Coordinates of C-alpha atoms in Angstrom, one line a residue:
M8 CA -11.9 -22.9 4.8
M9 CA -11.5 -19.1 4.8
D10 CA -9.6 -16.7 6.9
E11 CA -10.0 -13.0 7.4
L12 CA -7.5 -10.2 6.7
R13 CA -8.0 -6.7 8.2
I14 CA -7.2 -3.8 6.0
H15 CA -6.9 -0.2 7.3
I16 CA -7.1 2.5 4.6
I17 CA -6.3 6.2 5.1
T18 CA -6.7 8.9 2.5
Y19 CA -5.4 12.3 3.1
N20 CA -4.8 15.4 1.0
V21 CA -1.8 17.0 2.9
A22 CA -1.9 20.3 0.9
T23 CA 1.9 20.3 0.4
R24 CA 2.5 20.5 4.2
N25 CA 5.1 18.4 5.9
P26 CA 4.1 16.0 8.7
E27 CA 2.9 17.7 11.9
G28 CA 1.2 16.4 15.0
N29 CA 1.0 12.9 16.3
I30 CA 1.2 10.4 13.5
M31 CA -0.2 7.7 15.8
E32 CA -3.5 9.6 15.8
L33 CA -3.5 9.6 12.1
L34 CA -3.0 5.8 12.1
G35 CA -5.5 5.2 14.8
I36 CA -2.9 3.6 17.2
S37 CA -2.9 4.4 20.9
E38 CA -0.2 3.2 23.3
K39 CA -2.8 3.3 26.0
D40 CA -5.0 0.7 24.3
N41 CA -4.2 -2.6 25.9
K42 CA -6.6 -4.4 23.5
L43 CA -5.2 -2.8 20.3
T44 CA -6.1 -4.9 17.2
L45 CA -3.5 -4.4 14.6
P46 CA -4.6 -4.7 11.0
D47 CA -2.8 -7.0 8.6
F48 CA -2.4 -4.2 6.1
F49 CA -2.2 -0.4 6.2
L50 CA -2.8 1.4 2.9
I51 CA -1.9 5.1 3.0
G52 CA -3.1 7.2 0.1
L53 CA -1.8 10.8 0.1
Q54 CA -2.5 13.6 -2.3
E55 CA -0.7 16.9 -2.8
V56 CA 2.6 15.7 -1.3
K57 CA 5.1 18.6 -1.9
S58 CA 6.4 18.0 -5.4
Q59 CA 8.7 20.9 -6.4
P60 CA 11.6 19.6 -8.5
Q61 CA 14.0 19.5 -5.6
N62 CA 11.5 17.6 -3.4
F63 CA 10.6 15.2 -6.2
V64 CA 14.2 14.2 -7.0
M65 CA 15.0 13.5 -3.4
D66 CA 11.7 11.6 -2.8
A67 CA 12.5 9.5 -5.9
L68 CA 15.7 8.3 -4.1
F69 CA 14.2 8.2 -0.6
N70 CA 10.8 8.1 1.0
D71 CA 8.8 11.4 1.1
P72 CA 8.6 12.9 4.6
W73 CA 5.0 11.6 5.1
T74 CA 5.9 8.0 4.2
N75 CA 9.0 8.2 6.4
A76 CA 7.0 9.5 9.4
I77 CA 4.4 6.8 9.0
K78 CA 7.0 4.0 8.5
N79 CA 8.9 5.1 11.6
V80 CA 5.7 4.5 13.7
L81 CA 4.6 1.3 12.0
V82 CA 7.9 -0.4 12.2
K83 CA 7.6 -0.4 16.0
Y84 CA 4.5 -2.6 15.6
G85 CA 6.0 -5.1 13.3
Y86 CA 5.1 -3.7 9.9
I87 CA 7.1 -3.8 6.7
K88 CA 6.8 -1.3 3.9
A89 CA 6.1 -3.6 0.9
K90 CA 5.7 -0.9 -1.8
T91 CA 5.3 2.8 -2.5
V92 CA 4.2 4.2 -5.8
R93 CA 4.2 7.9 -6.6
L94 CA 2.9 10.1 -9.3
V95 CA 4.0 13.7 -8.6
G96 CA 2.0 14.6 -5.5
I97 CA -0.1 11.3 -5.4
V98 CA 1.5 8.7 -3.2
L99 CA 0.3 5.2 -2.3
S100 CA 2.2 3.1 0.3
M101 CA 1.4 -0.4 1.4
F102 CA 2.5 -1.7 4.8
C103 CA 1.9 -5.3 6.0
L104 CA 2.7 -7.3 9.1
R105 CA 6.0 -9.1 8.8
K106 CA 4.3 -12.5 8.8
H107 CA 2.6 -11.7 5.5
I108 CA 5.8 -10.8 3.6
I109 CA 6.5 -14.2 2.2
H110 CA 2.9 -14.5 0.9
L111 CA 3.0 -11.4 -1.3
R112 CA 2.7 -12.4 -5.0
D113 CA 2.6 -10.6 -8.3
M114 CA 2.8 -7.1 -7.0
Q115 CA 2.4 -4.5 -9.8
N116 CA 1.8 -0.8 -9.8
I117 CA 0.5 1.6 -12.5
S118 CA 0.3 5.4 -12.7
T119 CA -2.2 7.3 -14.8
R120 CA -1.9 11.1 -15.5
T121 CA -5.1 13.0 -16.1
G122 CA -3.9 16.6 -15.5
L123 CA -3.6 18.9 -18.6
M124 CA -5.2 16.2 -20.8
G125 CA -2.9 13.5 -19.5
L126 CA 0.3 15.4 -19.9
W127 CA 0.8 16.3 -16.2
G128 CA 0.5 14.2 -13.1
N129 CA -0.8 16.7 -10.6
K130 CA -4.1 14.9 -11.1
G131 CA -4.5 11.2 -11.8
G132 CA -4.3 7.9 -10.1
V133 CA -1.8 5.3 -8.9
S134 CA -2.6 1.6 -8.2
Q135 CA -1.1 -1.3 -6.4
R136 CA -2.2 -4.8 -7.1
L137 CA -1.2 -8.2 -5.6
Q138 CA -2.1 -11.7 -4.9
I139 CA -2.2 -13.0 -1.3
Y140 CA -3.5 -16.2 0.1
G141 CA -5.1 -17.1 -3.2
C142 CA -7.0 -13.9 -3.7
S143 CA -6.3 -10.8 -5.9
I144 CA -6.6 -7.3 -4.5
C145 CA -6.3 -3.9 -6.2
F146 CA -5.8 -0.6 -4.4
V147 CA -6.3 2.7 -6.2
N148 CA -5.4 6.1 -4.8
C149 CA -6.4 9.1 -7.0
H150 CA -6.7 12.9 -7.1
L151 CA -9.4 14.0 -9.5
A152 CA -10.2 17.4 -11.0
A153 CA -11.0 20.1 -8.5
H154 CA -13.7 22.9 -8.3
D155 CA -17.4 22.7 -8.0
H156 CA -18.2 23.1 -11.7
L157 CA -15.8 20.5 -13.1
L158 CA -18.0 17.5 -12.5
Q159 CA -17.6 16.1 -16.0
E160 CA -13.8 16.4 -15.7
R161 CA -14.0 14.3 -12.6
I162 CA -16.1 11.7 -14.3
S163 CA -13.7 11.7 -17.3
D164 CA -10.7 11.3 -14.9
Y165 CA -12.3 8.3 -13.3
N166 CA -13.0 6.6 -16.6
Q167 CA -9.5 7.4 -17.9
I168 CA -7.9 5.8 -14.9
L169 CA -10.2 2.8 -15.2
H170 CA -9.6 2.1 -18.9
H171 CA -5.8 3.0 -18.9
Q172 CA -4.7 0.6 -16.2
K173 CA -3.9 -2.8 -17.5
F174 CA -2.0 -5.3 -15.5
N175 CA 0.4 -8.0 -16.7
T176 CA -1.4 -10.9 -15.1
E177 CA -3.2 -14.0 -16.4
E178 CA -6.7 -13.1 -15.1
A179 CA -6.9 -9.8 -13.2
T180 CA -5.8 -7.7 -16.2
S181 CA -8.0 -4.7 -15.2
I182 CA -8.9 -3.0 -11.9
F183 CA -12.4 -4.5 -11.6
F184 CA -11.2 -8.0 -12.6
H185 CA -9.7 -8.4 -9.1
D186 CA -11.4 -10.3 -6.3
Y187 CA -11.3 -7.2 -4.1
V188 CA -11.0 -3.5 -5.1
F189 CA -10.5 -0.5 -2.8
W190 CA -10.6 2.9 -4.5
F191 CA -9.9 6.0 -2.5
G192 CA -8.4 9.5 -2.5
D193 CA -9.4 13.1 -2.9
L194 CA -12.1 12.4 -5.4
N195 CA -13.1 16.1 -5.3
F196 CA -16.8 15.6 -5.8
R197 CA -18.8 18.5 -4.3
L198 CA -22.4 19.3 -3.5
D199 CA -24.6 20.4 -6.4
N200 CA -25.1 24.2 -5.9
E201 CA -28.6 24.7 -7.2
T202 CA -31.3 22.5 -5.6
E203 CA -35.0 22.6 -6.0
N204 CA -35.5 24.4 -2.7
E205 CA -32.5 26.5 -2.0
N206 CA -29.0 27.7 -3.0
L207 CA -26.5 25.7 -1.0
S208 CA -24.1 28.4 -0.2
A209 CA -21.0 27.9 2.0
E210 CA -22.8 29.6 4.9
T211 CA -25.9 27.4 4.5
I212 CA -23.9 24.2 4.5
I213 CA -21.8 25.2 7.5
Q214 CA -24.9 26.1 9.5
K215 CA -26.4 22.7 8.7
V216 CA -23.2 21.0 9.9
K217 CA -23.3 23.0 13.1
D218 CA -26.9 22.0 13.6
D219 CA -25.9 18.4 13.1
D220 CA -28.2 18.2 10.2
F221 CA -25.7 17.5 7.5
L222 CA -26.8 14.0 6.3
P223 CA -29.6 15.5 4.1
L224 CA -26.9 17.3 2.2
L225 CA -25.7 14.0 0.9
E226 CA -28.7 14.0 -1.4
Y227 CA -26.9 16.6 -3.4
D228 CA -23.5 14.8 -3.3
Q229 CA -22.1 14.7 -6.9
L230 CA -20.4 11.4 -6.3
K231 CA -23.6 9.6 -5.2
C232 CA -25.4 11.1 -8.1
A233 CA -22.7 9.9 -10.6
M234 CA -22.9 6.4 -9.0
T235 CA -26.7 6.4 -9.5
T236 CA -26.6 7.5 -13.1
G237 CA -23.8 5.0 -13.9
E238 CA -21.4 7.8 -15.1
A239 CA -18.7 7.0 -12.5
F240 CA -18.0 4.7 -9.6
S241 CA -21.2 2.8 -10.1
E242 CA -19.3 -0.5 -9.8
L243 CA -18.3 0.3 -6.3
N244 CA -19.9 0.6 -2.9
E245 CA -19.3 3.1 -0.1
P246 CA -20.0 2.6 3.7
D247 CA -22.6 5.0 5.1
I248 CA -21.2 8.5 5.7
T249 CA -21.8 9.7 9.3
F250 CA -19.1 12.4 9.4
P251 CA -19.2 16.1 8.4
P252 CA -17.7 17.3 5.2
T253 CA -13.9 16.9 5.0
Y254 CA -13.1 20.0 3.0
K255 CA -12.4 23.0 3.2
F256 CA -11.0 23.9 6.7
M257 CA -8.8 26.7 7.8
F258 CA -5.3 25.4 8.4
H259 CA -4.8 24.2 12.0
S260 CA -8.4 24.9 12.8
N261 CA -11.7 23.1 13.1
E262 CA -13.4 26.0 11.3
Y263 CA -14.5 25.8 7.7
D264 CA -13.1 28.2 5.2
V265 CA -16.1 30.1 3.8
S266 CA -14.2 30.8 0.5
R267 CA -15.1 27.2 -0.5
R268 CA -18.4 25.3 -0.1
P269 CA -17.8 22.4 2.2
G270 CA -18.0 18.9 0.6
W271 CA -17.1 15.3 1.1
T272 CA -14.2 15.3 -1.2
D273 CA -12.2 12.5 0.5
R274 CA -13.7 9.0 0.1
I275 CA -13.1 5.3 0.3
L276 CA -15.1 2.9 -1.9
Y277 CA -14.8 -0.9 -2.4
K278 CA -15.9 -3.7 -4.6
V279 CA -15.9 -7.5 -4.1
N280 CA -16.4 -10.1 -6.8
A281 CA -18.0 -12.6 -4.5
D282 CA -18.7 -15.6 -6.7
V283 CA -15.6 -16.1 -8.7
Y284 CA -14.6 -19.4 -7.0
E285 CA -16.6 -22.6 -6.8
N286 CA -18.2 -23.4 -3.5
V287 CA -16.7 -20.2 -1.9
T288 CA -18.3 -16.8 -1.4
L289 CA -15.8 -13.9 -1.0
D290 CA -16.9 -11.1 1.3
T291 CA -15.9 -7.6 2.5
C292 CA -17.1 -6.2 5.8
S293 CA -16.8 -2.5 6.6
L294 CA -15.9 -2.1 10.3
E295 CA -15.3 1.6 10.5
Y296 CA -15.5 4.6 8.2
K297 CA -14.9 8.1 9.6
A298 CA -13.0 11.3 9.3
I299 CA -10.1 11.9 11.7
D300 CA -11.2 15.2 13.3
N301 CA -8.1 15.8 15.5
F302 CA -5.6 15.9 12.7
S303 CA -5.7 19.4 11.2
C304 CA -2.4 20.4 9.6
S305 CA -4.1 20.5 6.1
D306 CA -7.3 22.1 4.8
H307 CA -8.7 18.6 4.4
R308 CA -9.5 16.0 7.1
P309 CA -8.1 12.5 6.7
V310 CA -10.6 9.8 6.2
M311 CA -10.0 6.2 7.4
G312 CA -11.8 2.9 6.7
I313 CA -11.3 -0.5 8.2
F314 CA -12.4 -3.5 6.3
T315 CA -12.1 -7.3 6.5
I316 CA -11.8 -9.5 3.5
K317 CA -12.0 -13.3 3.2
V318 CA -9.0 -15.2 1.9
F319 CA -8.2 -18.9 1.6
S320 CA -6.8 -20.7 4.7
D321 CA -3.4 -22.3 4.7
Y322 CA -2.9 -21.2 1.1
A323 CA 0.7 -21.4 -0.2
E324 CA 2.1 -21.0 -3.7
R325 CA 5.6 -20.8 -5.2
V326 CA 7.4 -21.2 -1.9
V327 CA 11.1 -21.1 -1.4
K328 CA 12.4 -22.4 1.9
F329 CA 15.8 -21.5 3.3
Q330 CA 17.7 -24.0 5.4
P331 CA 19.0 -22.6 8.7
I332 CA 22.1 -20.5 8.3
Q333 CA 24.5 -21.0 11.2
S334 CA 26.7 -18.0 10.7
W335 CA 28.7 -16.0 8.1
F336 CA 32.1 -14.4 8.4
T337 CA 33.5 -11.2 6.9
N338 CA 36.2 -11.3 4.3
Q339 CA 35.3 -14.7 3.0
E340 CA 32.8 -16.3 0.6
N341 CA 29.6 -17.3 2.4
S342 CA 26.8 -19.6 1.3
A343 CA 23.2 -20.5 1.9
T344 CA 20.9 -23.3 0.8
C345 CA 17.2 -23.1 -0.3
L346 CA 14.7 -25.5 -1.5
L347 CA 12.5 -24.6 -4.5
G348 CA 8.8 -25.5 -4.2
A349 CA 7.4 -27.8 -6.8
D350 CA 5.5 -24.9 -8.5
V351 CA 8.4 -22.5 -8.5
D352 CA 9.6 -21.6 -12.0
P353 CA 13.2 -20.3 -11.3
K354 CA 14.5 -17.6 -13.7
I355 CA 18.1 -16.5 -14.1
W356 CA 17.1 -13.0 -13.0
D357 CA 15.5 -14.1 -9.8
W358 CA 17.5 -12.6 -7.0
V359 CA 18.3 -13.1 -3.3
G360 CA 18.7 -10.0 -1.2
I361 CA 20.5 -9.6 2.1
F362 CA 18.6 -7.6 4.6
K363 CA 19.2 -6.6 8.2
E364 CA 17.3 -8.8 10.6
N365 CA 14.8 -6.0 11.6
F366 CA 14.4 -4.5 8.1
S367 CA 11.4 -2.2 7.7
S368 CA 11.1 -2.0 4.0
L369 CA 11.5 -4.3 1.0
D370 CA 13.8 -1.8 -0.6
E371 CA 16.3 -1.9 2.3
Y372 CA 18.5 -4.7 0.9
Q373 CA 22.2 -4.4 1.8
G374 CA 23.4 -6.5 -1.1
F375 CA 22.1 -9.1 -3.6
I376 CA 22.9 -11.7 -6.1
Y377 CA 21.1 -12.8 -9.2
L378 CA 20.7 -16.5 -9.9
A379 CA 22.4 -15.7 -13.2
N380 CA 25.7 -14.6 -11.5
N381 CA 25.5 -17.0 -8.6
N382 CA 28.9 -18.6 -8.2
T383 CA 27.8 -22.2 -8.4
E384 CA 28.7 -25.1 -10.7
T385 CA 25.7 -24.2 -12.8
A386 CA 26.5 -21.9 -15.7
A387 CA 24.2 -18.9 -15.9
E388 CA 23.1 -19.5 -19.5
A389 CA 22.2 -23.1 -18.6
L390 CA 20.3 -22.2 -15.4
P391 CA 16.7 -23.0 -16.6
N392 CA 17.8 -26.5 -17.7
N393 CA 19.8 -27.3 -14.6
I394 CA 17.7 -25.8 -11.8
R395 CA 14.1 -27.0 -11.7
S396 CA 11.1 -26.8 -9.5
G397 CA 11.7 -28.8 -6.3
D398 CA 15.5 -28.5 -6.6
R399 CA 17.9 -27.8 -3.8
L400 CA 19.7 -24.5 -4.7
E401 CA 23.2 -23.7 -3.3
L402 CA 23.8 -19.9 -3.2
K403 CA 27.3 -18.4 -3.0
F404 CA 27.9 -14.8 -1.9
H405 CA 31.2 -13.1 -2.6
E406 CA 33.3 -12.0 0.3
N407 CA 32.7 -8.3 0.2
I408 CA 28.9 -8.3 -0.5
I409 CA 28.4 -7.2 3.2
T410 CA 31.1 -6.1 5.5
N411 CA 29.4 -4.8 8.7
P412 CA 28.9 -7.5 11.4
G413 CA 25.4 -8.0 12.7
K414 CA 22.2 -10.0 12.2
Y415 CA 20.8 -10.5 8.7
R416 CA 18.2 -12.3 6.7
L417 CA 17.9 -13.5 3.1
L418 CA 14.9 -12.9 0.9
Y419 CA 14.2 -14.6 -2.4
F420 CA 12.5 -12.4 -5.0
S421 CA 11.0 -13.3 -8.4
H422 CA 12.8 -11.7 -11.3
D423 CA 10.3 -8.8 -11.6
S424 CA 10.5 -8.3 -7.8
G425 CA 6.7 -8.6 -7.6
S426 CA 6.8 -11.7 -5.4
V427 CA 8.6 -12.5 -2.2
L428 CA 9.0 -16.3 -2.4
G429 CA 10.9 -17.0 0.8
M430 CA 12.7 -15.5 3.8
S431 CA 15.5 -17.1 5.8
G432 CA 15.7 -17.1 9.6
P433 CA 18.1 -14.6 11.2
F434 CA 21.8 -15.3 11.1
Q435 CA 24.9 -13.6 12.3
L436 CA 27.7 -12.0 10.3
L437 CA 30.9 -12.2 12.4
N438 CA 34.4 -10.9 12.0
K439 CA 36.6 -13.6 10.5
G440 CA 38.2 -15.6 13.2
T441 CA 35.4 -15.3 15.7
T442 CA 34.4 -18.5 17.5
V443 CA 30.7 -19.3 17.8
N444 CA 29.7 -21.5 20.7
N445 CA 26.7 -23.9 20.7
S446 CA 24.5 -21.6 22.7
Q447 CA 25.1 -18.7 20.3
R448 CA 24.4 -21.1 17.4
A449 CA 21.2 -22.3 18.9
H450 CA 20.1 -18.7 19.5
L451 CA 20.5 -18.0 15.8
D452 CA 18.6 -21.0 14.6
W453 CA 15.2 -20.2 13.0

């Protein structure tokens, strides 16, 4: 049996600008839509995020302004930021509905610099891969070489990213070894200038767009030509383009800037390895592919794509289940109990994080313990021998690990933080000496 996951991808070159306008329009969310279908995942690929040294240092410690603005909207709809990876101005963030958090497995990210012969990350690509419900997915966000005449540099950038990125997994060691691949970004491919019949000047292109006759221009699209010749992106597919060129606009305007020839620089492509499992055919369906015309704070227009993918129904692996936690108290040692699934291979550097109940990101833990320093009867150095798959694990938390009363959850992470193996129900941290009645206790039960 197969289920479907809906994936919403946005790529946007923000031209070093800070967020402006209604972020909900960028995300395709309308409060007036009573039949709003929320995707399971949002993938946000940004390019040219402001990256001066002072910005980059702050953004390394905290989310960049765009990721923060997007997260502040998505959290209201039940999304968690699972991961953000950044290479200078190239940012890729993955958000998923809360219900999928405990199914994230083997998340890894890689960055590849292609600017200045690989020495600078103003151009390049970042990727995020994961396993979920028995299938592997790889997302790539990139910013390739600019300018009309640098076609070969773009092709070289693509191949450099493709061959550089190797993942530490058993099977999906390269980008195209994954069941599903989504590759997007400011690919910077332009229109060939000299054609058999005419010179495609900026004025000529703009006039064709105004006449709603822009589709024939795609015959001269460098990306489509490179796909046909096999030089780049030939392994991928792209939904039909039915929107005007996304570059270059005047800032805060719907008018093209005649100093550059318009082109479809911003793209979303995909690949599915359909026949990698016996008796099952994987599939991707493109539901929507368009430019977001009403978001104009950059000289690019954002491009969005909505896809469905098939995954295995009721698939579970390496699951850690927490028993209900009645309550914790400040200024004393507290505990929790979890059960390790039969296929869980516990490591001494697996860790359990304490999160506020309504956390919005996997990096928002308030405190944590490693299994290695868990205050149990099991010595840390003997942990692999004494704790095995299928065991009941008692966790001890020292008295000052969290001090602010409120509602919390526990999350169990693999040692490399690439998998979220389990999440507890909410529980209350109370001031020491507080009495909890039965109705309060029942309210806190999972």
